[in-house]
Tab-separated table of N, CA and C in Angstrom:
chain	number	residue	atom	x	y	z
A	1	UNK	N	23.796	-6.195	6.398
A	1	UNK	CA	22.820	-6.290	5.336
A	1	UNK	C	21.981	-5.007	5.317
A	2	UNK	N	21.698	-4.497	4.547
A	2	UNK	CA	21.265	-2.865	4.253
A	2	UNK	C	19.686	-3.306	3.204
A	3	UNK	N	18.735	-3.065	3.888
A	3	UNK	CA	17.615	-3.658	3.218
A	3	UNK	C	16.572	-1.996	2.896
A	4	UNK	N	16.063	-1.733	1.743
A	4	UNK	CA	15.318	-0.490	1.528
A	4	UNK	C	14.066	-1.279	1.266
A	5	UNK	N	12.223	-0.340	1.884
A	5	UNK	CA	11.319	-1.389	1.327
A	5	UNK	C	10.668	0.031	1.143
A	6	UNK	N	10.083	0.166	0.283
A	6	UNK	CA	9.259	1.358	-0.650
A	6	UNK	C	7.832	0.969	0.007
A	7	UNK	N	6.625	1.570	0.736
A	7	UNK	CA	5.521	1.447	0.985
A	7	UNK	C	4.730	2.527	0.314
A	8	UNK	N	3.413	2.007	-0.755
A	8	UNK	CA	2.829	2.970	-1.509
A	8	UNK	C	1.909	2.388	-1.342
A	9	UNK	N	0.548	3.512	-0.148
A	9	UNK	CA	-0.280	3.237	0.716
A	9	UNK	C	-1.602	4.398	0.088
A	10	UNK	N	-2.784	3.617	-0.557
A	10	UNK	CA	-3.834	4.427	-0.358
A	10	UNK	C	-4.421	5.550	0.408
A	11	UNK	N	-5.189	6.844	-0.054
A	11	UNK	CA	-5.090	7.424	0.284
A	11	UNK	C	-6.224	7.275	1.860
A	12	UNK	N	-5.978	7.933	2.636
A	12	UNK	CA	-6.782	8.068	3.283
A	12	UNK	C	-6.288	6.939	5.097
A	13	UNK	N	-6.537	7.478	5.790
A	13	UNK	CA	-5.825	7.461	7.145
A	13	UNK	C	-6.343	5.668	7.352
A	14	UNK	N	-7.293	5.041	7.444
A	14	UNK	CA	-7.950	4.042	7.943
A	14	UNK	C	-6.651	2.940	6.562
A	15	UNK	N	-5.967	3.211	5.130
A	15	UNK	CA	-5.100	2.243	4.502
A	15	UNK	C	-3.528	3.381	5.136
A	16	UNK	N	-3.075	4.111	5.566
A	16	UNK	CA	-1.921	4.629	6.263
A	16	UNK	C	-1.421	4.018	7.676
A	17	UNK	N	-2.336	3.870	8.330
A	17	UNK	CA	-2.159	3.648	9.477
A	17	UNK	C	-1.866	2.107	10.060
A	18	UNK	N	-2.241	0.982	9.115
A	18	UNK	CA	-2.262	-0.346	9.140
A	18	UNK	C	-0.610	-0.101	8.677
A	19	UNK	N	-0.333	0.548	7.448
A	19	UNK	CA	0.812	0.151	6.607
A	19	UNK	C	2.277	0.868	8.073
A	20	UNK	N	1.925	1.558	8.370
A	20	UNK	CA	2.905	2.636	9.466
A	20	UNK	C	3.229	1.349	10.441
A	21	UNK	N	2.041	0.951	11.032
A	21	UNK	CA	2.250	0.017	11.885
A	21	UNK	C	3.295	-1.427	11.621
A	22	UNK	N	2.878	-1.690	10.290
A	22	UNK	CA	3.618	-2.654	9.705
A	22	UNK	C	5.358	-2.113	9.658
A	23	UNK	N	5.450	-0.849	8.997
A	23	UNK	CA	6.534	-0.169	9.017
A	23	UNK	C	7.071	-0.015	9.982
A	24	UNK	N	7.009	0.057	11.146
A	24	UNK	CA	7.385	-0.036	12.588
A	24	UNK	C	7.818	-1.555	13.218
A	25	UNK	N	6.737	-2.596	12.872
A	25	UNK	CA	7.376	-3.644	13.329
A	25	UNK	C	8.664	-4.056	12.322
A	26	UNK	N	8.670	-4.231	11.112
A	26	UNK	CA	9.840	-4.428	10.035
A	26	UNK	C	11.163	-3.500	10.244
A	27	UNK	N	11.176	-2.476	11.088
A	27	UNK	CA	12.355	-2.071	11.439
A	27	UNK	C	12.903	-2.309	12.472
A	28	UNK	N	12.037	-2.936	13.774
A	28	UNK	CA	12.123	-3.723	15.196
A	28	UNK	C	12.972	-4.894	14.795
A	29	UNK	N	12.362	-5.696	13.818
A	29	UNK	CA	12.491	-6.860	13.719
A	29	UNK	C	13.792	-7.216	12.587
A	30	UNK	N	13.828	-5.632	11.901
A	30	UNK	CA	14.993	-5.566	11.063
A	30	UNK	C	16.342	-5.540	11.587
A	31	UNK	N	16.416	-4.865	12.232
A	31	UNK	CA	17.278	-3.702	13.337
A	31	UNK	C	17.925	-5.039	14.309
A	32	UNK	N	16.841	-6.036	15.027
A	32	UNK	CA	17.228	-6.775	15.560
A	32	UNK	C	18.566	-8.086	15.145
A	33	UNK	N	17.918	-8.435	13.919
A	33	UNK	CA	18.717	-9.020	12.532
A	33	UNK	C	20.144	-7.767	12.603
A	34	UNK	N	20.316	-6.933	13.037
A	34	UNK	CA	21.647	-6.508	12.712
A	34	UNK	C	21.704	-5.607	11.253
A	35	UNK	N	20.183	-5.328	10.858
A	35	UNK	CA	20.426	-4.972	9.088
A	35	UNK	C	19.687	-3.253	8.922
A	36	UNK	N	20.612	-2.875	8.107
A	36	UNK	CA	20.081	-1.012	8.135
A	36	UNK	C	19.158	-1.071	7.607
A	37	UNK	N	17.961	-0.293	7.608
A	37	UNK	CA	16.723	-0.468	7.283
A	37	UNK	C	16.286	0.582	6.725
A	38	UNK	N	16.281	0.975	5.692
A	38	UNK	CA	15.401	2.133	4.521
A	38	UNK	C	13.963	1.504	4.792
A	39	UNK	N	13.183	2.936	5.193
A	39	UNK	CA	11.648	2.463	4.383
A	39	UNK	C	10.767	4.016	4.285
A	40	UNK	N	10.315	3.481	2.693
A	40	UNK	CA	10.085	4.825	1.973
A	40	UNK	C	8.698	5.031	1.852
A	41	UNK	N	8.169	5.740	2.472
A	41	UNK	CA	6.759	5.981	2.127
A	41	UNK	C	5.971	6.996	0.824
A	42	UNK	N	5.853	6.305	0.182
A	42	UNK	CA	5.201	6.939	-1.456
A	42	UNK	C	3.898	7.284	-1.177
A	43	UNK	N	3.498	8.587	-1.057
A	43	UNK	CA	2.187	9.409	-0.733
A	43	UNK	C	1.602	9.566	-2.010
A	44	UNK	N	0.126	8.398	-2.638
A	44	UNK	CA	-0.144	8.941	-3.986
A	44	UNK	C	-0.191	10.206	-3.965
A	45	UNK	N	-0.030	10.375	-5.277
A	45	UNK	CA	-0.877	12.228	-5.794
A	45	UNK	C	-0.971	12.158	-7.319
A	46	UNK	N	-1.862	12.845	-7.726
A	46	UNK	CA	-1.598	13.229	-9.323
A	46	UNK	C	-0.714	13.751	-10.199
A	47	UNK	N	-0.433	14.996	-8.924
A	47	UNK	CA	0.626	15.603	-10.245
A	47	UNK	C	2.113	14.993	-9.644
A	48	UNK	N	2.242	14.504	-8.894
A	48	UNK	CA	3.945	13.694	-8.600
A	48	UNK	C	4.379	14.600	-7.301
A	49	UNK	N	4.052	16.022	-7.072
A	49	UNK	CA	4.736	16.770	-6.100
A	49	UNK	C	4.484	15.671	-4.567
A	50	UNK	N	5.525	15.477	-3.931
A	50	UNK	CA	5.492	14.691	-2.913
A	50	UNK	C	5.273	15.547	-1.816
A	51	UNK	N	4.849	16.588	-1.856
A	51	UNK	CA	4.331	17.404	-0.740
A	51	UNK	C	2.828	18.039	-0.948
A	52	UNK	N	2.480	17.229	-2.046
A	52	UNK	CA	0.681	18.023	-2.363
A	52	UNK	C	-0.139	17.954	-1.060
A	53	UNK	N	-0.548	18.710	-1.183
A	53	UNK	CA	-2.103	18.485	0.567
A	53	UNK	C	-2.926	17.533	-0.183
A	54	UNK	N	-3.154	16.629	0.960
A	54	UNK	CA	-4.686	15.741	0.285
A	54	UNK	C	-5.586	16.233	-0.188
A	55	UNK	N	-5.868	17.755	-0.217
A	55	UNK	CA	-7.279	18.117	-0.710
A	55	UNK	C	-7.041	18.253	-2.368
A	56	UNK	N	-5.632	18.435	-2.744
A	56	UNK	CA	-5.972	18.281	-4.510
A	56	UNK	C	-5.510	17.607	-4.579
A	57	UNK	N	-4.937	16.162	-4.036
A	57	UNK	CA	-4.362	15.291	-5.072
A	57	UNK	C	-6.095	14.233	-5.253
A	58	UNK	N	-6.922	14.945	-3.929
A	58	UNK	CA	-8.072	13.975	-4.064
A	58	UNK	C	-9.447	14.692	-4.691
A	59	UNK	N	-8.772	15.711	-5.608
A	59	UNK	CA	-10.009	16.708	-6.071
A	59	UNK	C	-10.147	15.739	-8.032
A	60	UNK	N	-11.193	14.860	-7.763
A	60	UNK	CA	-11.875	14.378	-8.683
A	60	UNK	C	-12.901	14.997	-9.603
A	61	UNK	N	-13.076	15.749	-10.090
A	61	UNK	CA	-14.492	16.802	-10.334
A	61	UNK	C	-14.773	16.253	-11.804
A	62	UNK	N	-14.087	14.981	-12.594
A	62	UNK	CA	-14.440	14.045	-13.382
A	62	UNK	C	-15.400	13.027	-13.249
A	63	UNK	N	-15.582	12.704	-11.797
A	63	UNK	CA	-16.270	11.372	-11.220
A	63	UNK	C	-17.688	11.951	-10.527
A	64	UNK	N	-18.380	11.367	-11.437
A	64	UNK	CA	-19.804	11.652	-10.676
A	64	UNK	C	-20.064	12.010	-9.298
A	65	UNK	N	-21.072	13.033	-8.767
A	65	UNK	CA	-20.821	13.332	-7.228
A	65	UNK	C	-21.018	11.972	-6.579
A	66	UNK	N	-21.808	11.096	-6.870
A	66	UNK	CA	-22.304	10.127	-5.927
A	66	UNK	C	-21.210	8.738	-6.028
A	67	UNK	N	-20.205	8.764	-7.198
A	67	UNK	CA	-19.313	7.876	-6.905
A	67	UNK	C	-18.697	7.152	-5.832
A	68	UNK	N	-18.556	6.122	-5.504
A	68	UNK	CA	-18.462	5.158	-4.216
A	68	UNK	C	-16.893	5.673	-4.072
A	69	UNK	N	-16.350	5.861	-2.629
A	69	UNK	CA	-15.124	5.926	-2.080
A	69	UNK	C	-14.507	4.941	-2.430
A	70	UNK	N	-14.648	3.957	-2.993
A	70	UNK	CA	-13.980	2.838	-3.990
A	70	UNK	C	-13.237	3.125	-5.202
A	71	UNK	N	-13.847	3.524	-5.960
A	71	UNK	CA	-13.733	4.054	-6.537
A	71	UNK	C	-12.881	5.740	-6.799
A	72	UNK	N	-13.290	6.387	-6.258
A	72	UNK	CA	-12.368	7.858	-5.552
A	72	UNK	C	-10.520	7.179	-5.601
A	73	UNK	N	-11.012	6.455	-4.426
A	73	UNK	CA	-9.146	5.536	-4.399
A	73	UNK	C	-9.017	5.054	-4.846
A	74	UNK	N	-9.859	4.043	-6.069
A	74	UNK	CA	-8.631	3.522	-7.751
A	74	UNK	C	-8.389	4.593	-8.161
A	75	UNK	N	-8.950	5.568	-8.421
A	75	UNK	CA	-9.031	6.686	-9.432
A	75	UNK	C	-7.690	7.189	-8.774
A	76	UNK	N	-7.305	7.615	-7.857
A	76	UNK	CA	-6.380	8.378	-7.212
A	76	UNK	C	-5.391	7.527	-7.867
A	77	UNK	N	-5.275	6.171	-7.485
A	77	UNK	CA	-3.905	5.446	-7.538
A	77	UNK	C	-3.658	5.371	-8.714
A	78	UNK	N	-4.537	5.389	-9.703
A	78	UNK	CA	-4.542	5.091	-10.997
A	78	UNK	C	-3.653	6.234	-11.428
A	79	UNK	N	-4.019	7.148	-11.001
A	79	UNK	CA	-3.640	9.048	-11.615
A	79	UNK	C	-2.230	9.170	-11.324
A	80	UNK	N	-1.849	8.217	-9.853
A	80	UNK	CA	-0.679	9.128	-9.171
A	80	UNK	C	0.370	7.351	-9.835
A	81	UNK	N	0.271	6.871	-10.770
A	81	UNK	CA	1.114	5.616	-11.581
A	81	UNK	C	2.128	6.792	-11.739
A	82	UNK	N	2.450	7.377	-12.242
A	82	UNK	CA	3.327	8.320	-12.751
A	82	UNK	C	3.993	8.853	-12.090
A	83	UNK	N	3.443	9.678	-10.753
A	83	UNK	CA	4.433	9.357	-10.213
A	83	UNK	C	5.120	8.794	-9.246
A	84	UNK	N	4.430	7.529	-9.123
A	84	UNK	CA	5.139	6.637	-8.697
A	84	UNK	C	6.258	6.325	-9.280
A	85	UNK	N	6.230	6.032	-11.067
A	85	UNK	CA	6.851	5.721	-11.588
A	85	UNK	C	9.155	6.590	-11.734
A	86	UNK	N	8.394	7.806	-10.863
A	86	UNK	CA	8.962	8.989	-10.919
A	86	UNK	C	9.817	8.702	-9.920
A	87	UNK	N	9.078	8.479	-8.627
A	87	UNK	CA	10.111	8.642	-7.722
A	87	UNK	C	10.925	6.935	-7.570
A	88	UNK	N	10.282	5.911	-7.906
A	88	UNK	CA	10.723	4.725	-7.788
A	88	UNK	C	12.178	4.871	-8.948
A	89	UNK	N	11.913	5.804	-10.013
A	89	UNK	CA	13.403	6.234	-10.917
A	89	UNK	C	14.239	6.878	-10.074
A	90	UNK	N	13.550	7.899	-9.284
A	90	UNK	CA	14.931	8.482	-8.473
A	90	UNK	C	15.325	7.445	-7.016
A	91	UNK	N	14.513	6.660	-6.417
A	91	UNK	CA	15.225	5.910	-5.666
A	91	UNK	C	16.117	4.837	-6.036
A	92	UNK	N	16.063	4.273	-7.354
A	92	UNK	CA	16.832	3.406	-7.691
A	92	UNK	C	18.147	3.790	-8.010
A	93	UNK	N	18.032	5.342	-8.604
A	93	UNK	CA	18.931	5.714	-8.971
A	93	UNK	C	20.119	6.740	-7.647
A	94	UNK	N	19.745	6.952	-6.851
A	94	UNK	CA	20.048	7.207	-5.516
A	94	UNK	C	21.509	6.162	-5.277
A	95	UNK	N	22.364	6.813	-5.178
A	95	UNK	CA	24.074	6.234	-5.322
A	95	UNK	C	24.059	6.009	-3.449
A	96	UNK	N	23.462	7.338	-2.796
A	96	UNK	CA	23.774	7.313	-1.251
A	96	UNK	C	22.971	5.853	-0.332
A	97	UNK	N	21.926	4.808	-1.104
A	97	UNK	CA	22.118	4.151	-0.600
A	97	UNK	C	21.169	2.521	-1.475
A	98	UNK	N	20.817	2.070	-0.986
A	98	UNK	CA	20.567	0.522	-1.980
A	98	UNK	C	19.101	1.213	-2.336
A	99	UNK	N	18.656	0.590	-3.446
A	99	UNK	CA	17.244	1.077	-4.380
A	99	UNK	C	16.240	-0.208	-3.596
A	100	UNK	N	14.862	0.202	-3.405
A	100	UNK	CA	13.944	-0.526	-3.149
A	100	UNK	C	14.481	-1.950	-3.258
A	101	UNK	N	13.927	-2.956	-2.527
A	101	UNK	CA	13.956	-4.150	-3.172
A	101	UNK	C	12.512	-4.939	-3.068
A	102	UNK	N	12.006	-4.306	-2.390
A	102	UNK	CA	10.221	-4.792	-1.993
A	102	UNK	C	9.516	-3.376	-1.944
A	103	UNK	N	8.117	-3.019	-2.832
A	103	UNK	CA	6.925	-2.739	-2.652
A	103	UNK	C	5.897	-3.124	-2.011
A	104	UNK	N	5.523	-2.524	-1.188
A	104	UNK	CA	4.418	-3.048	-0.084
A	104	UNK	C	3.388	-1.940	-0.447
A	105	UNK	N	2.000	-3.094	-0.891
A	105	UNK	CA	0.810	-1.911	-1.160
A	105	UNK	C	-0.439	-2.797	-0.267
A	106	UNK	N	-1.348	-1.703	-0.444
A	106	UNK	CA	-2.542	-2.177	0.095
A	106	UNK	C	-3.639	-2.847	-0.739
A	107	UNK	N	-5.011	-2.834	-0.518
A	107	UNK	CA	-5.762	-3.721	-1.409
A	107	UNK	C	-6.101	-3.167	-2.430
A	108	UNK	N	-5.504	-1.722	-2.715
A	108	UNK	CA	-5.758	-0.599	-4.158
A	108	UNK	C	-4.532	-0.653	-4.611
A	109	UNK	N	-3.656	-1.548	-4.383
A	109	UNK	CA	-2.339	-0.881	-4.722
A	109	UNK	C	-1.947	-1.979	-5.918
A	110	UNK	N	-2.654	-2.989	-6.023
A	110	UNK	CA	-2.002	-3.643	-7.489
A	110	UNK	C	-1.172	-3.096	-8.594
A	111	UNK	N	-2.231	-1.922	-9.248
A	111	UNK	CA	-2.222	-1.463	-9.974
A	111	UNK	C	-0.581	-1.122	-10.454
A	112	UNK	N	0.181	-0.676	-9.139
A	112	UNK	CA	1.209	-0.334	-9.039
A	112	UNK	C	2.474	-1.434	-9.594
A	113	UNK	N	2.224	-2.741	-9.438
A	113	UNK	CA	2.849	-3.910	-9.670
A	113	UNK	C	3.574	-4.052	-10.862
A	114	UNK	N	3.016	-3.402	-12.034
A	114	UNK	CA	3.586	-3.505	-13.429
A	114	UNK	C	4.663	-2.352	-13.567
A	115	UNK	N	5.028	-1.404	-12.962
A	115	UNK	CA	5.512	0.195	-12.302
A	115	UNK	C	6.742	-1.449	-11.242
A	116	UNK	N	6.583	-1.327	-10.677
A	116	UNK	CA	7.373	-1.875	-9.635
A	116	UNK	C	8.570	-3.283	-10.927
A	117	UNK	N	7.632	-3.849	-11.788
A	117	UNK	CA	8.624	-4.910	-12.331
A	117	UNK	C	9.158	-4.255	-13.031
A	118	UNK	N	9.364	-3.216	-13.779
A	118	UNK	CA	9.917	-2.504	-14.412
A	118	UNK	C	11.378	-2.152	-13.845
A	119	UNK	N	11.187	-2.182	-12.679
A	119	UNK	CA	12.668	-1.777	-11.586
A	119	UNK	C	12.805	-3.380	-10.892
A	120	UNK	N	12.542	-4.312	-11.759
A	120	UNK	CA	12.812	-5.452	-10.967
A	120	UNK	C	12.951	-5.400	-9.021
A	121	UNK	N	11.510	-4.642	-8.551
A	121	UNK	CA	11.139	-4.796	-7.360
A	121	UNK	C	10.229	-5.583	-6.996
A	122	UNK	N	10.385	-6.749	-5.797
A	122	UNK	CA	9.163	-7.967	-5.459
A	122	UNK	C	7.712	-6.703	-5.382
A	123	UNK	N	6.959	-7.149	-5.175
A	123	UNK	CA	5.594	-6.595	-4.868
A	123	UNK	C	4.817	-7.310	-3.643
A	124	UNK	N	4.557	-6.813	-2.659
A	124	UNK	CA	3.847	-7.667	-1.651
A	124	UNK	C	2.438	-6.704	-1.487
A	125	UNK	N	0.992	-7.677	-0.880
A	125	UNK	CA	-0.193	-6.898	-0.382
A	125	UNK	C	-0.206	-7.193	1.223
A	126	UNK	N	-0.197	-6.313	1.069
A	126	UNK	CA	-0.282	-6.150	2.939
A	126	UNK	C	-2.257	-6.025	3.114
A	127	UNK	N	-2.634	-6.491	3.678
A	127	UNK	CA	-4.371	-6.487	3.937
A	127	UNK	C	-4.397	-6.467	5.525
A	128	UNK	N	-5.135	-6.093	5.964
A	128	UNK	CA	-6.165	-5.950	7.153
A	128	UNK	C	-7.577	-6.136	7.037
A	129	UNK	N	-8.455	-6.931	8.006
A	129	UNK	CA	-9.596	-6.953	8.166
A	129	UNK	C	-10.061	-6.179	9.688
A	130	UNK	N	-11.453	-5.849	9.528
A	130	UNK	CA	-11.757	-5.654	11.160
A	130	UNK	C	-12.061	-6.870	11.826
A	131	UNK	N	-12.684	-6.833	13.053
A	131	UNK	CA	-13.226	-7.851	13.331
A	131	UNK	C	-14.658	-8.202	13.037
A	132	UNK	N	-15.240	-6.975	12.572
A	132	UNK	CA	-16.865	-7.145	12.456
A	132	UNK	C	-16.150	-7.843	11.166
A	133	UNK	N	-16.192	-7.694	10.231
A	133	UNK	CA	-15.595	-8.236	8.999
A	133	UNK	C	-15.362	-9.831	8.988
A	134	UNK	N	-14.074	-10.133	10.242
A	134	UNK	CA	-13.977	-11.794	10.310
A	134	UNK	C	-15.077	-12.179	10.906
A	135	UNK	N	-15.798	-11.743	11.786
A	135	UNK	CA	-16.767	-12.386	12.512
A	135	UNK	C	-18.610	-12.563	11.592
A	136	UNK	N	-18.211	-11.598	10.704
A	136	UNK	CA	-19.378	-11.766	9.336
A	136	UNK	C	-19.161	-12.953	8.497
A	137	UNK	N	-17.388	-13.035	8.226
A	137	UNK	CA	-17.621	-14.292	7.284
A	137	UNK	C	-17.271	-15.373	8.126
A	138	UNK	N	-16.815	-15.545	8.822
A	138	UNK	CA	-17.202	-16.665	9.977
A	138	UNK	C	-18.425	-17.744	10.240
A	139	UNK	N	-19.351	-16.166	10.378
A	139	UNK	CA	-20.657	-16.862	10.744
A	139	UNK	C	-21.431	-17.058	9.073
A	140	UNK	N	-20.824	-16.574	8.131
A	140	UNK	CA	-21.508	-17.233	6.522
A	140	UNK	C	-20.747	-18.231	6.645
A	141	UNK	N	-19.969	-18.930	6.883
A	141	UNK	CA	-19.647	-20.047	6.731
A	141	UNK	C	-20.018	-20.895	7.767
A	142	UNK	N	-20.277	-20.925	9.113
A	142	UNK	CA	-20.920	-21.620	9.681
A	142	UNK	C	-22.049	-22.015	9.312
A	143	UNK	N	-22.949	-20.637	9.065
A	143	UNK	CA	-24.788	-21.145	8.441
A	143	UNK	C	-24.533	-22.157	7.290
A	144	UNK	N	-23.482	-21.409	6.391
A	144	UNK	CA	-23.640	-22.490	4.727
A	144	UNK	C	-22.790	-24.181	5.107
A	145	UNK	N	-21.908	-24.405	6.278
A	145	UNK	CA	-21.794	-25.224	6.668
A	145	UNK	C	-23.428	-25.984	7.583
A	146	UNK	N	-23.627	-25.732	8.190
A	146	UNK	CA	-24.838	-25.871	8.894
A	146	UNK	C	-26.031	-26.178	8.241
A	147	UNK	N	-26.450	-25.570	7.288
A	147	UNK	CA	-27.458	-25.982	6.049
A	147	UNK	C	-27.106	-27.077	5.215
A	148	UNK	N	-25.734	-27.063	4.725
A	148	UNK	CA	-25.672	-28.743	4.450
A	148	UNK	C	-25.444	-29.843	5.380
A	149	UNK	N	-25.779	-29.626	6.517
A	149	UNK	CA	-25.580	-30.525	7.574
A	149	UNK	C	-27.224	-30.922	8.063
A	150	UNK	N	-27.864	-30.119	7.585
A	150	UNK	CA	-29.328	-30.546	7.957
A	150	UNK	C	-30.045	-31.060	7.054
């Protein structure tokens, strides 16, 4: 079984590094299954070159200086649809081996989903939390449990 999975990962090391990791166990666990394992990592950018340096595919000089890093990375993903759209044409079309069959994005990566059905590829969100994070909403739900208990 020969399985390809396309990963198109926000910019910036703290959404790369969750998705790599993931990419590592899915070929352990692939490999084990007996099955060849493609997995393609799609580096946004604006203008499509798959070798841009992060410093211009993330040069915004449209977006207000004080714009939230939230923002910065829709804007990016939003810009680099195209070429996504670009290279997901040349992997499908790639004779030397099977075309995507799963997209794996992060919590910016929706956007990408309507780009992905177009090539009749599933779409999955891969998420991570920290622990300060679970242990914040944890304890909001204990208090708002706890307040209707009194």
């Amino acid at each position: 079984m020969e399985v390809h999975i396309a990963i198109f990962p926000s910019p910036g090391m703290g959404h790369l590094i969750p998705l790599t990791e993931l990419a590592h166990r899915l070929l352990r666990l692939l490999r084990l299954l007996r099955s060849q394992v493609f997995i393609t990592f799609i580096v946004p950018t604006a203008t499509g070159a798959p070798i841009k340096p992060q410093n211009d595919m993330l040069n915004l000089n449209d977006l207000p200086p004080d714009s939230s890093i939230e923002a910065r990375i829709s804007l990016t993903l939003t810009r680099s649809l195209s070429a996504l759209r670009q290279t997901l044409t040349e992997l499908t079309h790639d004779l030397t081996r099977k075309p995507p069959s799963a997209l794996v994005v992060d919590i910016f990566g929706p956007p990408s989903f309507e780009i992905a059905k177009e090539f009749d590829i599933s779409c999955y969100i891969f998420s991570t939390v920290s622990a300060m994070t679970l242990v914040s909403v944890c304890v909001k739900i204990y208090l708002s449990y706890y307040r209707k208990m009194s």
